[in-house]
GROMACS .gro file of C-alpha atoms in nm:
model
  415
    1MET     CA    1  -0.534  -6.694  -8.300
    2SER     CA    2  -0.282  -6.437  -8.211
    3GLN     CA    3   0.064  -6.485  -8.061
    4ALA     CA    4  -0.047  -6.299  -7.743
    5ASP     CA    5  -0.348  -6.523  -7.718
    6PRO     CA    6  -0.271  -6.876  -7.828
    7ALA     CA    7  -0.603  -7.041  -7.675
    8PRO     CA    8  -0.877  -7.123  -7.942
    9ILE     CA    9  -1.168  -6.887  -7.932
   10PRO     CA   10  -1.482  -7.050  -7.784
   11ARG     CA   11  -1.738  -7.150  -8.046
   12PRO     CA   12  -2.039  -7.254  -7.833
   13LEU     CA   13  -2.267  -7.244  -8.154
   14ARG     CA   14  -2.028  -7.458  -8.360
   15GLY     CA   15  -2.254  -7.689  -8.587
   16ARG     CA   16  -2.578  -7.502  -8.521
   17ARG     CA   17  -2.781  -7.276  -8.778
   18VAL     CA   18  -2.988  -6.968  -8.650
   19THR     CA   19  -3.258  -6.795  -8.849
   20LEU     CA   20  -3.262  -6.421  -8.789
   21GLY     CA   21  -3.577  -6.261  -8.867
   22VAL     CA   22  -3.582  -5.896  -8.880
   23SER     CA   23  -3.886  -5.667  -8.906
   24GLY     CA   24  -3.943  -5.314  -8.957
   25SER     CA   25  -3.811  -5.116  -8.688
   26ILE     CA   26  -3.543  -4.836  -8.641
   27SER     CA   27  -3.371  -5.075  -8.404
   28ALA     CA   28  -3.301  -5.331  -8.701
   29TYR     CA   29  -2.961  -5.194  -8.711
   30LYS     CA   30  -2.887  -5.426  -8.395
   31SER     CA   31  -2.976  -5.724  -8.592
   32VAL     CA   32  -2.663  -5.657  -8.821
   33GLU     CA   33  -2.429  -5.691  -8.495
   34ALA     CA   34  -2.644  -5.967  -8.356
   35ALA     CA   35  -2.606  -6.184  -8.672
   36ARG     CA   36  -2.214  -6.080  -8.645
   37ARG     CA   37  -2.206  -6.213  -8.298
   38LEU     CA   38  -2.400  -6.529  -8.380
   39GLU     CA   39  -2.147  -6.632  -8.654
   40ASP     CA   40  -1.844  -6.545  -8.411
   41ALA     CA   41  -2.011  -6.816  -8.185
   42GLY     CA   42  -1.978  -7.045  -8.466
   43ALA     CA   43  -2.322  -7.074  -8.584
   44ILE     CA   44  -2.441  -7.032  -8.974
   45VAL     CA   45  -2.690  -6.755  -8.984
   46ASP     CA   46  -2.967  -6.739  -9.239
   47VAL     CA   47  -3.155  -6.411  -9.231
   48ALA     CA   48  -3.535  -6.325  -9.329
   49LEU     CA   49  -3.643  -5.959  -9.358
   50THR     CA   50  -3.988  -5.825  -9.389
   51PRO     CA   51  -4.040  -5.568  -9.688
   52ALA     CA   52  -4.042  -5.282  -9.412
   53ALA     CA   53  -3.686  -5.421  -9.263
   54ALA     CA   54  -3.561  -5.414  -9.607
   55ARG     CA   55  -3.596  -5.040  -9.623
   56PHE     CA   56  -3.410  -5.000  -9.294
   57ILE     CA   57  -3.138  -5.249  -9.362
   58PRO     CA   58  -3.037  -5.320  -9.705
   59PRO     CA   59  -3.017  -5.690  -9.785
   60LEU     CA   60  -2.657  -5.656  -9.918
   61THR     CA   61  -2.554  -5.575  -9.568
   62PHE     CA   62  -2.644  -5.931  -9.460
   63ARG     CA   63  -2.547  -6.107  -9.776
   64SER     CA   64  -2.199  -5.933  -9.704
   65LEU     CA   65  -2.189  -6.057  -9.367
   66VAL     CA   66  -2.335  -6.415  -9.295
   67GLN     CA   67  -2.267  -6.752  -9.457
   68GLY     CA   68  -2.626  -6.864  -9.507
   69GLU     CA   69  -2.911  -6.724  -9.712
   70VAL     CA   70  -3.102  -6.424  -9.721
   71ALA     CA   71  -3.465  -6.394  -9.787
   72VAL     CA   72  -3.634  -6.082  -9.875
   73ASP     CA   73  -3.894  -6.113 -10.136
   74LEU     CA   74  -4.131  -6.396 -10.167
   75TRP     CA   75  -4.172  -6.339 -10.542
   76ASP     CA   76  -3.800  -6.333 -10.641
   77PRO     CA   77  -3.772  -6.571 -10.933
   78SER     CA   78  -3.386  -6.615 -10.850
   79ALA     CA   79  -3.443  -6.709 -10.491
   80PRO     CA   80  -3.434  -7.081 -10.410
   81ALA     CA   81  -3.773  -7.244 -10.433
   82GLU     CA   82  -3.943  -7.284 -10.102
   83GLN     CA   83  -3.666  -7.090  -9.934
   84HIS     CA   84  -3.869  -7.035  -9.629
   85VAL     CA   85  -3.931  -7.389  -9.576
   86ALA     CA   86  -3.572  -7.496  -9.625
   87MET     CA   87  -3.476  -7.206  -9.380
   88GLY     CA   88  -3.730  -7.325  -9.123
   89ARG     CA   89  -3.655  -7.691  -9.139
   90ARG     CA   90  -3.287  -7.650  -9.090
   91ALA     CA   91  -3.274  -7.399  -8.817
   92ASP     CA   92  -3.180  -7.484  -8.461
   93ALA     CA   93  -3.339  -7.165  -8.335
   94MET     CA   94  -3.497  -6.886  -8.491
   95LEU     CA   95  -3.460  -6.534  -8.353
   96VAL     CA   96  -3.687  -6.260  -8.471
   97ALA     CA   97  -3.505  -5.921  -8.359
   98PRO     CA   98  -3.650  -5.677  -8.374
   99ALA     CA   99  -4.010  -5.800  -8.347
  100SER     CA  100  -4.267  -5.502  -8.432
  101ALA     CA  101  -4.601  -5.509  -8.299
  102THR     CA  102  -4.736  -5.629  -8.642
  103THR     CA  103  -4.503  -5.908  -8.654
  104ILE     CA  104  -4.582  -6.015  -8.311
  105ALA     CA  105  -4.923  -6.015  -8.386
  106ASN     CA  106  -4.881  -6.190  -8.708
  107LEU     CA  107  -4.663  -6.469  -8.527
  108ALA     CA  108  -4.941  -6.505  -8.259
  109GLN     CA  109  -5.203  -6.554  -8.510
  110GLY     CA  110  -5.009  -6.778  -8.765
  111ILE     CA  111  -5.027  -6.510  -9.042
  112GLY     CA  112  -4.758  -6.594  -9.303
  113ASP     CA  113  -4.739  -6.332  -9.544
  114ASN     CA  114  -4.374  -6.221  -9.556
  115PRO     CA  115  -4.022  -6.429  -9.521
  116VAL     CA  116  -4.012  -6.367  -9.160
  117THR     CA  117  -4.355  -6.501  -9.054
  118LEU     CA  118  -4.359  -6.776  -9.330
  119THR     CA  119  -4.019  -6.891  -9.198
  120ALA     CA  120  -4.150  -6.909  -8.842
  121LEU     CA  121  -4.464  -7.093  -8.947
  122ALA     CA  122  -4.219  -7.346  -9.132
  123THR     CA  123  -4.008  -7.426  -8.834
  124ASP     CA  124  -4.022  -7.645  -8.514
  125ALA     CA  125  -3.729  -7.494  -8.379
  126PRO     CA  126  -3.716  -7.286  -8.051
  127LEU     CA  127  -3.836  -6.925  -8.138
  128VAL     CA  128  -3.700  -6.625  -7.956
  129VAL     CA  129  -3.907  -6.304  -7.998
  130ALA     CA  130  -3.729  -5.973  -7.910
  131PRO     CA  131  -3.978  -5.702  -7.905
  132ALA     CA  132  -3.919  -5.335  -7.990
  133MET     CA  133  -4.141  -5.053  -8.020
  134ASP     CA  134  -4.267  -4.719  -7.831
  135SER     CA  135  -4.364  -4.794  -7.478
  136VAL     CA  136  -4.728  -4.699  -7.519
  137MET     CA  137  -4.732  -4.931  -7.810
  138TYR     CA  138  -4.555  -5.208  -7.603
  139GLY     CA  139  -4.805  -5.170  -7.310
  140GLN     CA  140  -5.133  -5.198  -7.523
  141PRO     CA  141  -5.321  -5.498  -7.403
  142SER     CA  142  -5.348  -5.647  -7.756
  143VAL     CA  143  -4.948  -5.643  -7.782
  144GLN     CA  144  -4.941  -5.811  -7.434
  145ALA     CA  145  -5.203  -6.056  -7.502
  146ASN     CA  146  -5.014  -6.158  -7.844
  147LEU     CA  147  -4.699  -6.211  -7.625
  148GLU     CA  148  -4.870  -6.408  -7.377
  149LEU     CA  149  -4.996  -6.635  -7.622
  150LEU     CA  150  -4.656  -6.686  -7.790
  151LYS     CA  151  -4.529  -6.756  -7.462
  152ALA     CA  152  -4.797  -7.031  -7.397
  153ARG     CA  153  -4.683  -7.198  -7.728
  154GLY     CA  154  -4.318  -7.216  -7.605
  155ALA     CA  155  -4.166  -6.914  -7.752
  156PHE     CA  156  -3.896  -6.717  -7.547
  157ILE     CA  157  -3.975  -6.355  -7.488
  158ALA     CA  158  -3.631  -6.176  -7.481
  159GLY     CA  159  -3.669  -5.814  -7.370
  160PRO     CA  160  -3.753  -5.559  -7.403
  161ALA     CA  161  -3.517  -5.294  -7.213
  162THR     CA  162  -3.587  -4.990  -7.047
  163GLY     CA  163  -3.415  -4.683  -7.235
  164ARG     CA  164  -3.394  -4.416  -7.502
  165LEU     CA  165  -3.688  -4.483  -7.762
  166ALA     CA  166  -3.679  -4.372  -8.115
  167SER     CA  167  -3.947  -4.101  -8.023
  168GLY     CA  168  -3.683  -3.926  -7.797
  169GLY     CA  169  -3.870  -4.020  -7.490
  170SER     CA  170  -3.754  -4.326  -7.249
  171GLY     CA  171  -3.942  -4.622  -7.132
  172LEU     CA  172  -3.995  -4.982  -7.171
  173GLY     CA  173  -3.986  -5.097  -7.536
  174ARG     CA  174  -3.612  -5.070  -7.639
  175LEU     CA  175  -3.476  -5.368  -7.823
  176ILE     CA  176  -3.187  -5.541  -7.619
  177GLU     CA  177  -2.853  -5.524  -7.699
  178PRO     CA  178  -2.696  -5.794  -7.971
  179VAL     CA  179  -2.490  -5.945  -7.730
  180GLU     CA  180  -2.814  -6.030  -7.524
  181LEU     CA  181  -2.989  -6.129  -7.855
  182ALA     CA  182  -2.703  -6.381  -7.923
  183ALA     CA  183  -2.725  -6.498  -7.566
  184ALA     CA  184  -3.082  -6.549  -7.613
  185ALA     CA  185  -3.049  -6.798  -7.919
  186ARG     CA  186  -2.768  -6.958  -7.721
  187SER     CA  187  -3.018  -7.028  -7.426
  188ALA     CA  188  -3.310  -7.123  -7.643
  189ILE     CA  189  -3.112  -7.405  -7.798
  190GLY     CA  190  -2.972  -7.531  -7.489
  191ARG     CA  191  -3.307  -7.527  -7.314
  192THR     CA  192  -3.452  -7.723  -7.614
  193VAL     CA  193  -3.174  -8.013  -7.684
  194GLY     CA  194  -2.887  -7.922  -7.398
  195VAL     CA  195  -2.745  -8.218  -7.240
  196LEU     CA  196  -2.791  -8.021  -6.905
  197ARG     CA  197  -3.198  -8.000  -6.928
  198GLY     CA  198  -3.339  -8.041  -6.603
  199ARG     CA  199  -3.034  -7.947  -6.398
  200HIS     CA  200  -2.973  -7.667  -6.178
  201ILE     CA  201  -2.636  -7.538  -6.126
  202ILE     CA  202  -2.526  -7.291  -5.890
  203VAL     CA  203  -2.185  -7.075  -5.975
  204THR     CA  204  -2.027  -6.826  -5.786
  205ALA     CA  205  -1.804  -6.527  -5.921
  206GLY     CA  206  -1.597  -6.243  -5.833
  207GLY     CA  207  -1.407  -6.132  -5.514
  208THR     CA  208  -1.607  -6.062  -5.196
  209ARG     CA  209  -1.580  -5.709  -5.058
  210GLU     CA  210  -1.567  -5.651  -4.693
  211PRO     CA  211  -1.643  -5.310  -4.573
  212ILE     CA  212  -1.410  -5.107  -4.375
  213ASP     CA  213  -1.629  -4.804  -4.409
  214PRO     CA  214  -1.872  -4.671  -4.655
  215VAL     CA  215  -1.584  -4.619  -4.906
  216ARG     CA  216  -1.345  -4.878  -4.834
  217TYR     CA  217  -1.308  -5.262  -4.838
  218VAL     CA  218  -1.114  -5.563  -4.817
  219GLY     CA  219  -1.105  -5.746  -5.106
  220ASN     CA  220  -0.889  -5.930  -5.371
  221HIS     CA  221  -0.825  -5.879  -5.739
  222SER     CA  222  -1.086  -6.170  -5.886
  223SER     CA  223  -1.257  -6.005  -6.187
  224GLY     CA  224  -1.548  -6.259  -6.199
  225LYS     CA  225  -1.467  -6.372  -6.546
  226MET     CA  226  -1.390  -6.768  -6.475
  227GLY     CA  227  -1.729  -6.803  -6.296
  228VAL     CA  228  -1.941  -6.609  -6.564
  229ALA     CA  229  -1.777  -6.841  -6.829
  230VAL     CA  230  -1.878  -7.147  -6.637
  231ALA     CA  231  -2.235  -7.007  -6.595
  232GLU     CA  232  -2.263  -6.951  -6.961
  233ALA     CA  233  -2.140  -7.281  -7.059
  234ALA     CA  234  -2.397  -7.446  -6.839
  235ARG     CA  235  -2.661  -7.214  -6.950
  236ASP     CA  236  -2.566  -7.304  -7.339
  237GLN     CA  237  -2.573  -7.675  -7.216
  238GLY     CA  238  -2.959  -7.629  -7.104
  239ALA     CA  239  -2.916  -7.609  -6.725
  240ALA     CA  240  -3.115  -7.393  -6.509
  241VAL     CA  241  -2.821  -7.156  -6.368
  242THR     CA  242  -2.807  -6.935  -6.062
  243LEU     CA  243  -2.495  -6.686  -6.063
  244VAL     CA  244  -2.395  -6.556  -5.719
  245THR     CA  245  -2.168  -6.274  -5.831
  246THR     CA  246  -2.002  -5.981  -5.643
  247GLN     CA  247  -1.949  -5.811  -6.008
  248PRO     CA  248  -2.255  -5.625  -6.188
  249PRO     CA  249  -2.456  -5.838  -6.393
  250PRO     CA  250  -2.274  -5.957  -6.689
  251ALA     CA  251  -2.338  -5.886  -7.073
  252GLY     CA  252  -2.485  -6.157  -7.236
  253SER     CA  253  -2.646  -6.310  -6.931
  254TYR     CA  254  -3.002  -6.382  -7.063
  255GLY     CA  255  -3.121  -6.696  -6.927
  256ILE     CA  256  -2.903  -6.685  -6.614
  257VAL     CA  257  -3.052  -6.587  -6.280
  258VAL     CA  258  -2.826  -6.321  -6.141
  259ARG     CA  259  -2.802  -6.292  -5.763
  260PRO     CA  260  -2.582  -5.993  -5.656
  261VAL     CA  261  -2.397  -5.997  -5.333
  262GLY     CA  262  -2.111  -5.822  -5.160
  263THR     CA  263  -1.948  -5.993  -4.859
  264ALA     CA  264  -1.887  -6.334  -4.780
  265LEU     CA  265  -2.186  -6.375  -4.524
  266GLU     CA  266  -2.400  -6.252  -4.823
  267MET     CA  267  -2.253  -6.503  -5.061
  268GLN     CA  268  -2.322  -6.795  -4.811
  269GLU     CA  269  -2.676  -6.697  -4.749
  270ALA     CA  270  -2.759  -6.657  -5.126
  271ILE     CA  271  -2.600  -7.024  -5.205
  272ARG     CA  272  -2.801  -7.155  -4.918
  273ASN     CA  273  -3.136  -6.994  -5.046
  274ALA     CA  274  -3.033  -7.166  -5.410
  275ALA     CA  275  -2.922  -7.491  -5.292
  276ARG     CA  276  -3.228  -7.666  -5.232
  277GLY     CA  277  -3.300  -7.886  -5.547
  278ALA     CA  278  -2.955  -7.758  -5.722
  279ASP     CA  279  -2.729  -8.031  -5.858
  280ALA     CA  280  -2.398  -7.902  -5.818
  281LEU     CA  281  -2.216  -7.570  -5.686
  282VAL     CA  282  -1.919  -7.427  -5.888
  283MET     CA  283  -1.732  -7.209  -5.641
  284ALA     CA  284  -1.532  -6.992  -5.857
  285ALA     CA  285  -1.555  -6.686  -5.657
  286ALA     CA  286  -1.274  -6.558  -5.471
  287VAL     CA  287  -1.398  -6.532  -5.109
  288ALA     CA  288  -1.188  -6.310  -4.848
  289ASP     CA  289  -1.044  -6.514  -4.563
  290TYR     CA  290  -1.104  -6.218  -4.324
  291ARG     CA  291  -1.322  -5.931  -4.288
  292PRO     CA  292  -1.301  -5.606  -4.054
  293ALA     CA  293  -1.456  -5.703  -3.707
  294GLU     CA  294  -1.637  -5.366  -3.726
  295THR     CA  295  -1.765  -5.148  -4.016
  296ALA     CA  296  -1.736  -4.774  -3.951
  297GLU     CA  297  -2.081  -4.578  -4.036
  298SER     CA  298  -1.900  -4.310  -4.184
  299LYS     CA  299  -1.554  -4.251  -4.362
  300LEU     CA  300  -1.258  -4.299  -4.160
  301LYS     CA  301  -1.016  -3.983  -4.159
  302LYS     CA  302  -0.640  -3.985  -4.141
  303GLN     CA  303  -0.629  -3.743  -3.833
  304ASP     CA  304  -0.868  -3.994  -3.629
  305ALA     CA  305  -0.561  -4.228  -3.587
  306GLU     CA  306  -0.355  -4.065  -3.304
  307THR     CA  307  -0.065  -4.274  -3.381
  308GLY     CA  308  -0.056  -4.151  -3.756
  309GLY     CA  309  -0.125  -4.499  -3.869
  310MET     CA  310  -0.467  -4.713  -3.869
  311THR     CA  311  -0.501  -5.048  -3.690
  312LEU     CA  312  -0.774  -5.275  -3.844
  313GLU     CA  313  -0.889  -5.555  -3.640
  314LEU     CA  314  -0.981  -5.873  -3.876
  315VAL     CA  315  -1.204  -6.179  -3.800
  316GLU     CA  316  -1.228  -6.490  -3.988
  317ASN     CA  317  -1.487  -6.566  -4.246
  318PRO     CA  318  -1.653  -6.866  -4.272
  319ASP     CA  319  -1.553  -7.131  -4.498
  320VAL     CA  320  -1.842  -7.083  -4.733
  321ILE     CA  321  -1.837  -7.393  -4.955
  322ALA     CA  322  -1.729  -7.613  -4.674
  323SER     CA  323  -2.041  -7.467  -4.478
  324ILE     CA  324  -2.288  -7.564  -4.733
  325ASP     CA  325  -2.454  -7.899  -4.595
  326ALA     CA  326  -2.642  -8.035  -4.889
  327PRO     CA  327  -2.565  -8.394  -4.922
  328HIS     CA  328  -2.746  -8.418  -5.292
  329LEU     CA  329  -2.526  -8.121  -5.400
  330LEU     CA  330  -2.200  -8.180  -5.574
  331LYS     CA  331  -1.926  -7.911  -5.480
  332VAL     CA  332  -1.657  -7.799  -5.712
  333GLY     CA  333  -1.401  -7.601  -5.544
  334PHE     CA  334  -1.100  -7.350  -5.696
  335ALA     CA  335  -0.765  -7.323  -5.554
  336ALA     CA  336  -0.599  -7.004  -5.671
  337GLU     CA  337  -0.214  -7.044  -5.558
  338THR     CA  338   0.122  -6.912  -5.630
  339ASP     CA  339   0.327  -7.195  -5.513
  340ASP     CA  340   0.301  -7.560  -5.445
  341LEU     CA  341  -0.011  -7.575  -5.667
  342ILE     CA  342  -0.108  -7.943  -5.647
  343ALA     CA  343  -0.041  -7.998  -5.287
  344ASN     CA  344  -0.224  -7.668  -5.181
  345ALA     CA  345  -0.506  -7.775  -5.374
  346ARG     CA  346  -0.526  -8.137  -5.287
  347ALA     CA  347  -0.534  -8.052  -4.930
  348LYS     CA  348  -0.867  -7.865  -4.977
  349ILE     CA  349  -1.077  -8.137  -5.166
  350GLU     CA  350  -1.143  -8.367  -4.817
  351LYS     CA  351  -1.163  -8.033  -4.589
  352LYS     CA  352  -1.420  -7.870  -4.788
  353GLY     CA  353  -1.610  -8.186  -4.919
  354LEU     CA  354  -1.545  -8.162  -5.281
  355ALA     CA  355  -1.604  -8.360  -5.573
  356PHE     CA  356  -1.295  -8.220  -5.727
  357ILE     CA  357  -1.104  -7.896  -5.717
  358VAL     CA  358  -0.979  -7.646  -6.003
  359ALA     CA  359  -0.630  -7.535  -5.920
  360ASN     CA  360  -0.459  -7.244  -6.093
  361ASP     CA  361  -0.148  -7.059  -6.078
  362VAL     CA  362  -0.251  -6.701  -6.061
  363SER     CA  363   0.104  -6.588  -6.078
  364GLN     CA  364   0.120  -6.650  -6.467
  365SER     CA  365   0.025  -6.346  -6.675
  366ASP     CA  366  -0.200  -6.556  -6.916
  367ALA     CA  367  -0.415  -6.712  -6.644
  368GLY     CA  368  -0.593  -6.654  -6.328
  369PHE     CA  369  -0.725  -6.291  -6.251
  370GLN     CA  370  -0.848  -6.013  -6.481
  371VAL     CA  371  -0.768  -6.213  -6.847
  372ASP     CA  372  -0.982  -6.414  -7.064
  373THR     CA  373  -0.767  -6.723  -7.054
  374ASN     CA  374  -0.680  -6.992  -6.787
  375ARG     CA  375  -0.452  -7.295  -6.740
  376VAL     CA  376  -0.607  -7.518  -6.490
  377VAL     CA  377  -0.547  -7.855  -6.316
  378LEU     CA  378  -0.857  -8.105  -6.227
  379LEU     CA  379  -0.801  -8.316  -5.942
  380ASP     CA  380  -0.992  -8.523  -5.716
  381GLU     CA  381  -0.857  -8.745  -5.388
  382SER     CA  382  -0.812  -9.044  -5.606
  383GLY     CA  383  -0.696  -8.949  -5.955
  384GLU     CA  384  -0.422  -8.820  -6.129
  385PRO     CA  385  -0.406  -8.455  -6.198
  386GLU     CA  386  -0.575  -8.362  -6.518
  387ARG     CA  387  -0.375  -8.073  -6.665
  388LEU     CA  388  -0.559  -7.879  -6.939
  389PRO     CA  389  -0.376  -7.660  -7.177
  390LEU     CA  390  -0.445  -7.265  -7.194
  391LEU     CA  391  -0.788  -7.236  -7.284
  392HIS     CA  392  -1.048  -6.941  -7.270
  393LYS     CA  393  -1.233  -6.932  -6.965
  394TYR     CA  394  -1.557  -7.056  -7.154
  395ASP     CA  395  -1.374  -7.383  -7.256
  396VAL     CA  396  -1.233  -7.418  -6.904
  397GLY     CA  397  -1.616  -7.414  -6.781
  398VAL     CA  398  -1.701  -7.701  -7.066
  399ALA     CA  399  -1.438  -7.900  -6.920
  400ILE     CA  400  -1.548  -7.854  -6.570
  401LEU     CA  401  -1.917  -7.960  -6.658
  402GLU     CA  402  -1.781  -8.265  -6.843
  403ARG     CA  403  -1.599  -8.359  -6.535
  404LEU     CA  404  -1.920  -8.311  -6.334
  405LYS     CA  405  -2.130  -8.523  -6.557
  406SER     CA  406  -1.875  -8.797  -6.522
  407HIS     CA  407  -1.854  -8.791  -6.162
  408PRO     CA  408  -1.963  -9.073  -5.956
  409GLY     CA  409  -2.208  -8.867  -5.765
  410TRP     CA  410  -2.363  -8.703  -6.029
  411PRO     CA  411  -2.741  -8.782  -5.979
  412GLN     CA  412  -2.881  -8.996  -6.244
  413ARG     CA  413  -3.234  -8.909  -6.370
  414THR     CA  414  -3.471  -9.070  -6.606
  415SER     CA  415  -3.692  -8.900  -6.859
   0.00000   0.00000   0.00000
């Protein structure tokens, strides 16, 4: 923690152990950054390398980086006995990244001839496989059949991405980025043991943009950071998450269904489409109160205004969260205020039909728009305001989810 950022750094994988399997591929360099991201998230990372992987990335690199063990040679007399068994049994997830065509085939057929495939055979933890190879290789029916077999057995397939390949060409087969690899491990753990497994949560993020003409819009300063943080926290706890956002898909959104929108009306429609069967709606987006009455088809020019100025006629947008009529849905609102925080927030609870509201003073430099931290108050109609300290927005998201799970209206389900 720095003096400028006193909020503790989130550790969503604190207490977890992840085994990272690395196979032979030029993209193995990304696995080093993935290991660092997993450790930054609080996990203890063990690493298993195939002999080919060890030629791309020296094992010393991982030994210098991770807290866990590094397995390279099955015949190394100095290695712990049955190292692959121990690594497999203590893992909360195993991430194979990159996964070459050969490694995918061995995983599918149960062939354990190196530290990666042997460890995979020795674990009951969720398996995440991140393919990386040339696009022609990836498209081979044999590779696709092996991936389908792994999926049928419960493995998570992360990627691949489309982009520049080692051959110099471009296509489908590129290893996904390290931030997505770490997110895939978090998602797999959540979907396996998370407390929100079987739940569906809708989260909104960003400020809506109401077009004036093709290049201008009425909007606000919302960055979408708070909504993304809530979505990630819900994903990490095992929920199916639909993120309705005005911002580009965030990095690390593996496991989150992203629905891009622009305007308040588009957001309203996307929420209604997702609401059936959902358990909760967390409305973190900053929805514009008004929109232009008409949108010009071409850019408005200065000289178009005879008076030397422009008059813009606005009409009121619907109150999106209040308009979502779904009795089964617990609704959480946000109140971004600059004064009379509690009074203004409390007035919105009954009006919008909220389970509770999250209020924050956006005039503070370390909370609200554009920053990674927030200082919020949770309140409902009957209870005393719950004031949270300055937290990273991910941890604010965790607190919101805890409040949701303890709400009397939270639907109880039997397994």
